[in-house]
mmCIF file of C-alpha atoms and ligand atoms in Angstrom:
data_model
loop_
_atom_site.group_PDB
_atom_site.id
_atom_site.type_symbol
_atom_site.label_atom_id
_atom_site.label_comp_id
_atom_site.label_asym_id
_atom_site.label_seq_id
_atom_site.Cartn_x
_atom_site.Cartn_y
_atom_site.Cartn_z
ATOM 1 C CA UNK L 1 -3.150 59.633 27.905
ATOM 2 C CA UNK L 2 -3.944 60.391 24.279
ATOM 3 C CA UNK L 3 -7.114 61.612 22.606
ATOM 4 C CA UNK L 4 -8.754 60.671 19.321
ATOM 5 C CA UNK L 5 -6.863 63.548 17.721
ATOM 6 C CA UNK L 6 -3.444 62.288 18.858
ATOM 7 C CA UNK L 7 -0.506 62.566 16.470
ATOM 8 C CA UNK L 8 1.199 59.194 15.982
ATOM 9 C CA UNK L 9 4.729 58.449 14.753
ATOM 10 C CA UNK L 10 7.185 55.662 15.453
ATOM 11 C CA UNK L 11 10.268 53.748 14.404
ATOM 12 C CA UNK L 12 10.384 50.990 11.799
ATOM 13 C CA UNK L 13 13.123 48.356 12.056
ATOM 14 C CA UNK L 14 13.764 44.606 12.169
ATOM 15 C CA UNK L 15 14.350 43.802 14.956
ATOM 16 C CA UNK L 16 13.196 46.887 16.860
ATOM 17 C CA UNK L 17 12.874 45.828 20.510
ATOM 18 C CA UNK L 18 16.374 47.179 21.320
ATOM 19 C CA UNK L 19 15.614 50.666 19.955
ATOM 20 C CA UNK L 20 16.037 53.624 22.318
ATOM 21 C CA UNK L 21 13.982 55.908 20.064
ATOM 22 C CA UNK L 22 10.593 55.284 21.751
ATOM 23 C CA UNK L 23 12.173 56.195 25.103
ATOM 24 C CA UNK L 24 13.805 59.277 23.581
ATOM 25 C CA UNK L 25 10.700 60.630 21.823
ATOM 26 C CA UNK L 26 8.539 59.577 24.763
ATOM 27 C CA UNK L 27 10.577 61.878 27.015
ATOM 28 C CA UNK L 28 9.936 64.858 24.723
ATOM 29 C CA UNK L 29 6.230 64.020 24.260
ATOM 30 C CA UNK L 30 5.822 63.931 28.009
ATOM 31 C CA UNK L 31 7.962 67.035 28.614
ATOM 32 C CA UNK L 32 5.959 69.095 26.117
ATOM 33 C CA UNK L 33 2.572 67.586 27.011
ATOM 34 C CA UNK L 34 1.947 66.592 23.396
ATOM 35 C CA UNK L 35 -1.251 64.721 22.528
ATOM 36 C CA UNK L 36 0.698 62.063 20.665
ATOM 37 C CA UNK L 37 2.626 58.797 20.753
ATOM 38 C CA UNK L 38 5.794 57.331 19.289
ATOM 39 C CA UNK L 39 5.657 53.574 18.858
ATOM 40 C CA UNK L 40 8.030 50.732 17.879
ATOM 41 C CA UNK L 41 7.041 49.108 14.556
ATOM 42 C CA UNK L 42 8.675 45.734 13.836
ATOM 43 C CA UNK L 43 8.521 45.289 10.050
ATOM 44 C CA UNK L 44 10.210 42.392 8.240
ATOM 45 C CA UNK L 45 12.051 43.057 4.955
ATOM 46 C CA UNK L 46 9.248 41.225 3.093
ATOM 47 C CA UNK L 47 6.706 43.851 4.146
ATOM 48 C CA UNK L 48 8.661 47.083 4.174
ATOM 49 C CA UNK L 49 7.228 48.650 0.979
ATOM 50 C CA UNK L 50 3.667 47.900 2.122
ATOM 51 C CA UNK L 51 4.387 49.229 5.613
ATOM 52 C CA UNK L 52 5.803 52.533 4.365
ATOM 53 C CA UNK L 53 2.898 53.043 1.971
ATOM 54 C CA UNK L 54 0.572 52.245 4.874
ATOM 55 C CA UNK L 55 1.971 54.978 7.135
ATOM 56 C CA UNK L 56 0.024 57.779 5.483
ATOM 57 C CA UNK L 57 -2.979 55.528 4.764
ATOM 58 C CA UNK L 58 -3.253 54.906 8.536
ATOM 59 C CA UNK L 59 -3.048 58.608 9.242
ATOM 60 C CA UNK L 60 0.344 58.466 10.938
ATOM 61 C CA UNK L 61 2.561 61.575 10.931
ATOM 62 C CA UNK L 62 5.615 59.589 9.815
ATOM 63 C CA UNK L 63 8.376 57.419 11.170
ATOM 64 C CA UNK L 64 12.027 56.937 11.796
ATOM 65 C CA UNK L 65 13.576 54.100 9.841
ATOM 66 C CA UNK L 66 16.458 52.020 11.096
ATOM 67 C CA UNK L 67 18.413 48.883 10.175
ATOM 68 C CA UNK L 68 17.871 47.200 7.724
ATOM 69 C CA UNK L 69 15.335 49.463 6.006
ATOM 70 C CA UNK L 70 17.093 52.772 5.299
ATOM 71 C CA UNK L 71 17.652 52.016 1.599
ATOM 72 C CA UNK L 72 14.086 50.712 1.163
ATOM 73 C CA UNK L 73 12.821 53.954 2.725
ATOM 74 C CA UNK L 74 15.001 55.915 0.318
ATOM 75 C CA UNK L 75 13.396 54.062 -2.602
ATOM 76 C CA UNK L 76 9.865 54.415 -1.244
ATOM 77 C CA UNK L 77 9.861 58.167 -0.544
ATOM 78 C CA UNK L 78 8.025 60.417 -3.009
ATOM 79 C CA UNK L 79 10.465 63.267 -2.424
ATOM 80 C CA UNK L 80 13.916 63.346 -0.862
ATOM 81 C CA UNK L 81 15.837 66.009 1.058
ATOM 82 C CA UNK L 82 19.264 67.016 -0.311
ATOM 83 C CA UNK L 83 20.879 65.183 2.636
ATOM 84 C CA UNK L 84 18.970 61.955 1.913
ATOM 85 C CA UNK L 85 19.883 62.169 -1.770
ATOM 86 C CA UNK L 86 23.584 62.719 -1.026
ATOM 87 C CA UNK L 87 23.735 59.989 1.635
ATOM 88 C CA UNK L 88 21.636 57.509 -0.383
ATOM 89 C CA UNK L 89 19.504 56.440 2.587
ATOM 90 C CA UNK L 90 16.511 57.687 4.597
ATOM 91 C CA UNK L 91 16.089 57.572 8.387
ATOM 92 C CA UNK L 92 13.118 59.958 8.718
ATOM 93 C CA UNK L 93 9.819 59.763 6.838
ATOM 94 C CA UNK L 94 7.237 62.535 7.018
ATOM 95 C CA UNK L 95 3.669 61.966 5.794
ATOM 96 C CA UNK L 96 2.283 65.065 4.142
ATOM 97 C CA UNK L 97 -1.325 66.197 4.047
ATOM 98 C CA UNK L 98 -1.611 65.289 0.337
ATOM 99 C CA UNK L 99 -0.690 61.663 1.157
ATOM 100 C CA UNK L 100 2.857 61.874 -0.231
ATOM 101 C CA UNK L 101 5.886 60.809 1.807
ATOM 102 C CA UNK L 102 8.972 62.983 2.284
ATOM 103 C CA UNK L 103 12.264 61.223 3.022
ATOM 104 C CA UNK L 104 15.046 62.887 4.997
ATOM 105 C CA UNK L 105 18.310 61.721 6.499
ATOM 106 C CA UNK L 106 19.185 63.334 9.828
ATOM 107 C CA UNK L 107 22.108 61.064 10.787
ATOM 108 C CA UNK L 108 24.701 63.512 9.449
ATOM 109 C CA UNK L 109 22.911 66.428 11.093
ATOM 110 C CA UNK L 110 22.876 64.528 14.404
ATOM 111 C CA UNK L 111 26.537 63.616 14.115
ATOM 112 C CA UNK L 112 27.594 67.213 13.525
ATOM 113 C CA UNK L 113 25.248 68.737 16.104
ATOM 114 C CA UNK L 114 26.693 66.348 18.691
ATOM 115 C CA UNK L 115 30.260 67.358 17.780
ATOM 116 C CA UNK L 116 29.404 71.060 17.947
ATOM 117 C CA UNK L 117 27.735 70.624 21.331
ATOM 118 C CA UNK L 118 30.546 68.457 22.744
ATOM 119 C CA UNK L 119 33.492 70.344 21.245
ATOM 120 C CA UNK L 120 32.382 73.931 20.574
ATOM 121 C CA UNK L 121 35.954 75.055 19.783
ATOM 122 C CA UNK L 122 36.491 72.479 17.037
ATOM 123 C CA UNK L 123 36.995 74.206 13.681
ATOM 124 C CA UNK L 124 35.991 71.856 10.826
ATOM 125 C CA UNK L 125 38.043 73.811 8.282
ATOM 126 C CA UNK L 126 41.303 73.538 10.229
ATOM 127 C CA UNK L 127 42.419 70.040 9.166
ATOM 128 C CA UNK L 128 41.350 66.874 7.321
ATOM 129 C CA UNK L 129 39.164 64.273 9.025
ATOM 130 C CA UNK L 130 39.929 60.547 9.250
ATOM 131 C CA UNK L 131 36.835 58.342 9.003
ATOM 132 C CA UNK L 132 37.229 54.664 9.913
ATOM 133 C CA UNK L 133 34.623 52.385 8.350
ATOM 134 C CA UNK L 134 32.495 52.504 5.212
ATOM 135 C CA UNK L 135 29.146 51.034 6.257
ATOM 136 C CA UNK L 136 25.810 52.825 6.246
ATOM 137 C CA UNK L 137 26.772 55.151 9.099
ATOM 138 C CA UNK L 138 29.905 56.415 7.360
ATOM 139 C CA UNK L 139 27.927 58.045 4.558
ATOM 140 C CA UNK L 140 25.986 60.384 6.839
ATOM 141 C CA UNK L 141 29.125 61.267 8.764
ATOM 142 C CA UNK L 142 31.099 62.040 5.608
ATOM 143 C CA UNK L 143 28.292 64.079 4.062
ATOM 144 C CA UNK L 144 28.016 66.213 7.199
ATOM 145 C CA UNK L 145 31.777 66.760 7.392
ATOM 146 C CA UNK L 146 31.967 67.924 3.789
ATOM 147 C CA UNK L 147 28.926 70.125 4.337
ATOM 148 C CA UNK L 148 30.607 71.613 7.435
ATOM 149 C CA UNK L 149 33.681 72.612 5.413
ATOM 150 C CA UNK L 150 36.249 69.952 6.320
ATOM 151 C CA UNK L 151 39.022 70.429 3.702
ATOM 152 C CA UNK L 152 39.437 66.687 3.059
ATOM 153 C CA UNK L 153 37.972 63.431 4.298
ATOM 154 C CA UNK L 154 40.329 60.457 4.507
ATOM 155 C CA UNK L 155 38.314 57.236 4.585
ATOM 156 C CA UNK L 156 39.684 53.838 5.461
ATOM 157 C CA UNK L 157 37.904 50.502 5.651
ATOM 158 C CA UNK L 158 38.852 46.851 6.040
ATOM 159 C CA UNK L 159 37.116 46.238 2.701
ATOM 160 C CA UNK L 160 38.707 48.955 0.560
ATOM 161 C CA UNK L 161 36.143 48.635 -2.256
ATOM 162 C CA UNK L 162 33.369 49.903 0.017
ATOM 163 C CA UNK L 163 35.404 52.999 0.876
ATOM 164 C CA UNK L 164 36.036 53.566 -2.825
ATOM 165 C CA UNK L 165 32.313 53.361 -3.642
ATOM 166 C CA UNK L 166 31.615 56.116 -1.085
ATOM 167 C CA UNK L 167 34.458 58.266 -2.466
ATOM 168 C CA UNK L 168 33.102 57.803 -6.013
ATOM 169 C CA UNK L 169 29.452 58.404 -5.034
ATOM 170 C CA UNK L 170 29.824 61.512 -2.933
ATOM 171 C CA UNK L 171 30.858 65.015 -3.962
ATOM 172 C CA UNK L 172 33.809 66.540 -2.142
ATOM 173 C CA UNK L 173 37.484 65.877 -1.476
ATOM 174 C CA UNK L 174 37.564 62.255 -0.289
ATOM 175 C CA UNK L 175 40.743 60.156 -0.253
ATOM 176 C CA UNK L 176 40.744 56.395 0.313
ATOM 177 C CA UNK L 177 43.512 55.238 2.669
ATOM 178 C CA UNK L 178 44.566 51.559 2.881
ATOM 179 C CA UNK L 179 43.280 49.979 6.135
ATOM 180 C CA UNK L 180 46.821 48.927 7.087
ATOM 181 C CA UNK L 181 47.957 52.576 6.893
ATOM 182 C CA UNK L 182 45.300 53.923 9.251
ATOM 183 C CA UNK L 183 47.637 54.590 12.166
ATOM 184 C CA UNK L 184 50.084 56.522 9.914
ATOM 185 C CA UNK L 185 47.268 58.865 8.868
ATOM 186 C CA UNK L 186 46.378 59.903 12.411
ATOM 187 C CA UNK L 187 49.086 62.583 12.387
ATOM 188 C CA UNK L 188 47.289 64.519 9.601
ATOM 189 C CA UNK L 189 43.826 64.370 11.130
ATOM 190 C CA UNK L 190 42.107 67.145 13.080
ATOM 191 C CA UNK L 191 39.193 64.794 13.681
ATOM 192 C CA UNK L 192 39.097 60.993 13.962
ATOM 193 C CA UNK L 193 35.729 59.220 13.708
ATOM 194 C CA UNK L 194 34.993 55.537 14.277
ATOM 195 C CA UNK L 195 31.977 54.484 12.195
ATOM 196 C CA UNK L 196 32.751 50.761 12.385
ATOM 197 C CA UNK L 197 30.991 48.487 14.842
ATOM 198 C CA UNK L 198 34.319 47.787 16.568
ATOM 199 C CA UNK L 199 34.439 48.760 20.238
ATOM 200 C CA UNK L 200 30.769 47.924 20.757
ATOM 201 C CA UNK L 201 30.018 45.708 23.765
ATOM 202 C CA UNK L 202 30.925 42.130 22.790
ATOM 203 C CA UNK L 203 33.108 43.134 19.812
ATOM 204 C CA UNK L 204 36.853 43.628 19.617
ATOM 205 C CA UNK L 205 38.265 47.138 20.044
ATOM 206 C CA UNK L 206 39.187 49.235 17.026
ATOM 207 C CA UNK L 207 42.924 48.848 16.601
ATOM 208 C CA UNK L 208 44.397 52.247 15.739
ATOM 209 C CA UNK L 209 47.557 53.729 17.201
ATOM 210 C CA UNK L 210 47.088 57.266 18.475
ATOM 211 C CA UNK L 211 50.720 57.909 19.458
ATOM 212 C CA UNK L 212 50.989 60.521 16.691
ATOM 213 C CA UNK L 213 47.703 62.257 17.393
ATOM 214 C CA UNK L 214 48.067 65.827 18.573
ATOM 215 C CA UNK L 215 46.323 67.111 21.716
ATOM 216 C CA UNK L 216 44.202 69.298 19.441
ATOM 217 C CA UNK L 217 42.862 66.219 17.626
ATOM 218 C CA UNK L 218 39.204 65.551 18.336
ATOM 219 C CA UNK L 219 38.206 61.871 18.563
ATOM 220 C CA UNK L 220 34.627 60.630 18.389
ATOM 221 C CA UNK L 221 32.821 57.320 18.067
ATOM 222 C CA UNK L 222 29.384 56.520 16.738
ATOM 223 C CA UNK L 223 29.311 53.499 19.055
ATOM 224 C CA UNK L 224 27.584 54.461 22.326
ATOM 225 C CA UNK L 225 27.374 51.108 24.089
ATOM 226 C CA UNK L 226 29.630 51.322 26.019
ATOM 227 C CA UNK L 227 29.588 55.099 26.265
ATOM 228 C CA UNK L 228 33.355 55.210 26.701
ATOM 229 C CA UNK L 229 34.631 52.893 23.980
ATOM 230 C CA UNK L 230 38.220 51.599 24.075
ATOM 231 C CA UNK L 231 39.011 54.143 21.321
ATOM 232 C CA UNK L 232 37.716 57.079 23.371
ATOM 233 C CA UNK L 233 39.498 55.838 26.488
ATOM 234 C CA UNK L 234 42.774 55.593 24.580
ATOM 235 C CA UNK L 235 42.240 59.003 22.962
ATOM 236 C CA UNK L 236 41.650 60.629 26.343
ATOM 237 C CA UNK L 237 44.811 58.944 27.663
ATOM 238 C CA UNK L 238 46.694 60.517 24.738
ATOM 239 C CA UNK L 239 45.365 63.955 25.741
ATOM 240 C CA UNK L 240 42.941 64.257 22.814
ATOM 241 C CA UNK L 241 39.536 65.880 23.141
ATOM 242 C CA UNK L 242 36.760 63.233 22.977
ATOM 243 C CA UNK L 243 33.031 63.276 22.253
ATOM 244 C CA UNK L 244 30.950 60.137 22.818
ATOM 245 C CA UNK L 245 28.359 58.801 20.391
ATOM 246 C CA UNK L 246 25.147 59.000 22.414
ATOM 247 C CA UNK L 247 24.564 62.631 21.465
ATOM 248 C CA UNK L 248 24.379 61.669 17.781
ATOM 249 C CA UNK L 249 21.347 59.491 18.563
ATOM 250 C CA UNK L 250 19.750 62.306 20.560
ATOM 251 C CA UNK L 251 20.364 65.061 18.021
ATOM 252 C CA UNK L 252 19.334 63.039 14.942
ATOM 253 C CA UNK L 253 15.876 62.733 16.510
ATOM 254 C CA UNK L 254 15.234 66.490 16.703
ATOM 255 C CA UNK L 255 14.142 67.206 13.085
ATOM 256 C CA UNK L 256 11.721 64.254 13.011
ATOM 257 C CA UNK L 257 10.049 65.199 16.279
ATOM 258 C CA UNK L 258 9.627 68.767 15.031
ATOM 259 C CA UNK L 259 8.150 67.620 11.691
ATOM 260 C CA UNK L 260 5.651 65.193 13.283
ATOM 261 C CA UNK L 261 4.638 66.987 16.468
ATOM 262 C CA UNK L 262 5.221 70.676 15.622
ATOM 263 C CA UNK L 263 7.662 71.509 18.439
ATOM 264 C CA UNK L 264 11.438 71.711 18.088
ATOM 265 C CA UNK L 265 12.699 69.778 21.127
ATOM 266 C CA UNK L 266 15.984 70.301 22.943
ATOM 267 C CA UNK L 267 18.777 67.899 23.748
ATOM 268 C CA UNK L 268 19.288 68.439 27.471
ATOM 269 C CA UNK L 269 21.256 66.657 30.223
ATOM 270 C CA UNK L 270 17.898 65.338 31.512
ATOM 271 C CA UNK L 271 17.112 63.731 28.145
ATOM 272 C CA UNK L 272 20.589 62.223 28.013
ATOM 273 C CA UNK L 273 20.237 60.754 31.510
ATOM 274 C CA UNK L 274 16.791 59.353 30.662
ATOM 275 C CA UNK L 275 18.052 57.620 27.491
ATOM 276 C CA UNK L 276 21.202 56.395 29.256
ATOM 277 C CA UNK L 277 19.043 54.730 31.900
ATOM 278 C CA UNK L 278 17.323 52.826 29.057
ATOM 279 C CA UNK L 279 20.713 51.700 27.767
ATOM 280 C CA UNK L 280 21.576 50.212 31.134
ATOM 281 C CA UNK L 281 18.444 48.041 31.328
HETATM 282 P P1 ATR O 301 26.472 48.604 7.699
HETATM 283 O O1 ATR O 301 26.604 49.899 8.471
HETATM 284 O O2 ATR O 301 26.507 48.817 6.221
HETATM 285 O O3 ATR O 301 25.356 47.721 8.182
HETATM 286 P P2 ATR O 301 28.259 46.869 9.166
HETATM 287 O O4 ATR O 301 28.295 45.467 8.683
HETATM 288 O O5 ATR O 301 27.529 47.191 10.411
HETATM 289 O O6 ATR O 301 27.824 47.808 7.962
HETATM 290 O O7 ATR O 301 29.768 47.323 9.366
HETATM 291 C C1 ATR O 301 30.057 48.646 9.639
HETATM 292 C C2 ATR O 301 31.535 48.870 9.463
HETATM 293 O O8 ATR O 301 32.258 48.128 10.450
HETATM 294 C C3 ATR O 301 32.093 48.439 8.104
HETATM 295 O O9 ATR O 301 32.948 49.462 7.687
HETATM 296 C C4 ATR O 301 32.856 47.162 8.445
HETATM 297 O O10 ATR O 301 33.959 46.891 7.587
HETATM 298 P P3 ATR O 301 33.780 46.021 6.220
HETATM 299 O O11 ATR O 301 33.152 46.938 5.233
HETATM 300 O O12 ATR O 301 35.137 45.597 5.842
HETATM 301 O O13 ATR O 301 32.880 44.855 6.593
HETATM 302 C C5 ATR O 301 33.369 47.499 9.816
HETATM 303 N N1 ATR O 301 33.784 46.310 10.557
HETATM 304 C C6 ATR O 301 32.991 45.403 11.172
HETATM 305 N N2 ATR O 301 33.754 44.438 11.771
HETATM 306 C C7 ATR O 301 35.056 44.758 11.514
HETATM 307 C C8 ATR O 301 36.331 44.160 11.862
HETATM 308 N N3 ATR O 301 36.410 43.030 12.611
HETATM 309 N N4 ATR O 301 37.450 44.777 11.414
HETATM 310 C C9 ATR O 301 37.391 45.911 10.675
HETATM 311 N N5 ATR O 301 36.229 46.511 10.317
HETATM 312 C C10 ATR O 301 35.077 45.953 10.740
#
C-alpha cells in the first residue's frame, strides 16, 4: 500500500520483463516499510531521451538503467559520478530537487562488494587479474579492479579491437592479451573474471583451461543464470576459490536504493534467496 506521498523509482530497459530488479528493490521496500514503489519501465530506444527527461518531470526519485540504454543515460545525465565518467556508462539515475539528473555507475561497486563478501581473504594487490570479455560489463569490472589496487589487469576478448579500446580509454595498467593465449595467462592471474555472455543458460561454455591456475586463484563470473556456470564448476574442481555472479546484481542495487528511498539496505541471505526464487520462475 502506498500513499500520495510515496517515493517512486524503477528500472528502464528494452525489454524489461525479465529484470529481477523490481523483485530485489521490492524486498527492501517491504522489509523497511518504505512508502514507495519500484516499477519496471519498458522504454524503446526511440524514446529514451524523452523518458529520462520525463523522470524528474513526473516527480520520480530516479531509476536504474539497463540494456540497451546505459550509454544514452550517460549522455542524458546533467552530472556524472567519477565512476560513471571512467566507465563511460550510467546504470543509476538520481533526480535532484532542482530538477537536474545525476548519473552514477554502480556496476563496478557491486562487482567488488560481491567479491569482498564472497572472498574476504582475497588481496587485490597480490597479483594481476585476468578479465575475459570486453563488452559493457567489462568496463565496470576493470574500473573497480584498478580502483581496488590490482597491480595489472590483463584483458582478452574474441574481438581484440574492443579490448584495445578499453585499454586506451581507461587509466591504469591494462594489458591486452590475444584471445588464443587466454589459457596461458591463467598462471599469472590472482583473479579470473568472466564478463562474456558465455556460460549463460542456452549459450556455449567459456573455453579456458584452468590446469595452471593455483589454488589461491579466485574465479568469478558475472553470469548468474545458471548460478554455477561451467567456468565456476571447473574452477572449483581445480581447487580454486569461486564467487558466483548473483551478488553483483544484489550489491549494485544498494547505492540507488539509498539515494531514492533514504535507507542504506543490506544484502542478506534472505534477499539472495528471494531473488533466486525469481530466477527460477
Ligand atoms: P555488450 O556487453 O557490449 O552488450 P555482448 O554482445 O553482450 O556485449 O558481449 C559481451 C562479451 O561476450 C563480449 O566480450 C563478446 O565478445 P566480442 O566482443 O568478440 O563480441 C563476448 N562473447 C559473446 N559471445 C562470444 C563467443 N561465442 N565467443 C567469445 N566471446 C563471446
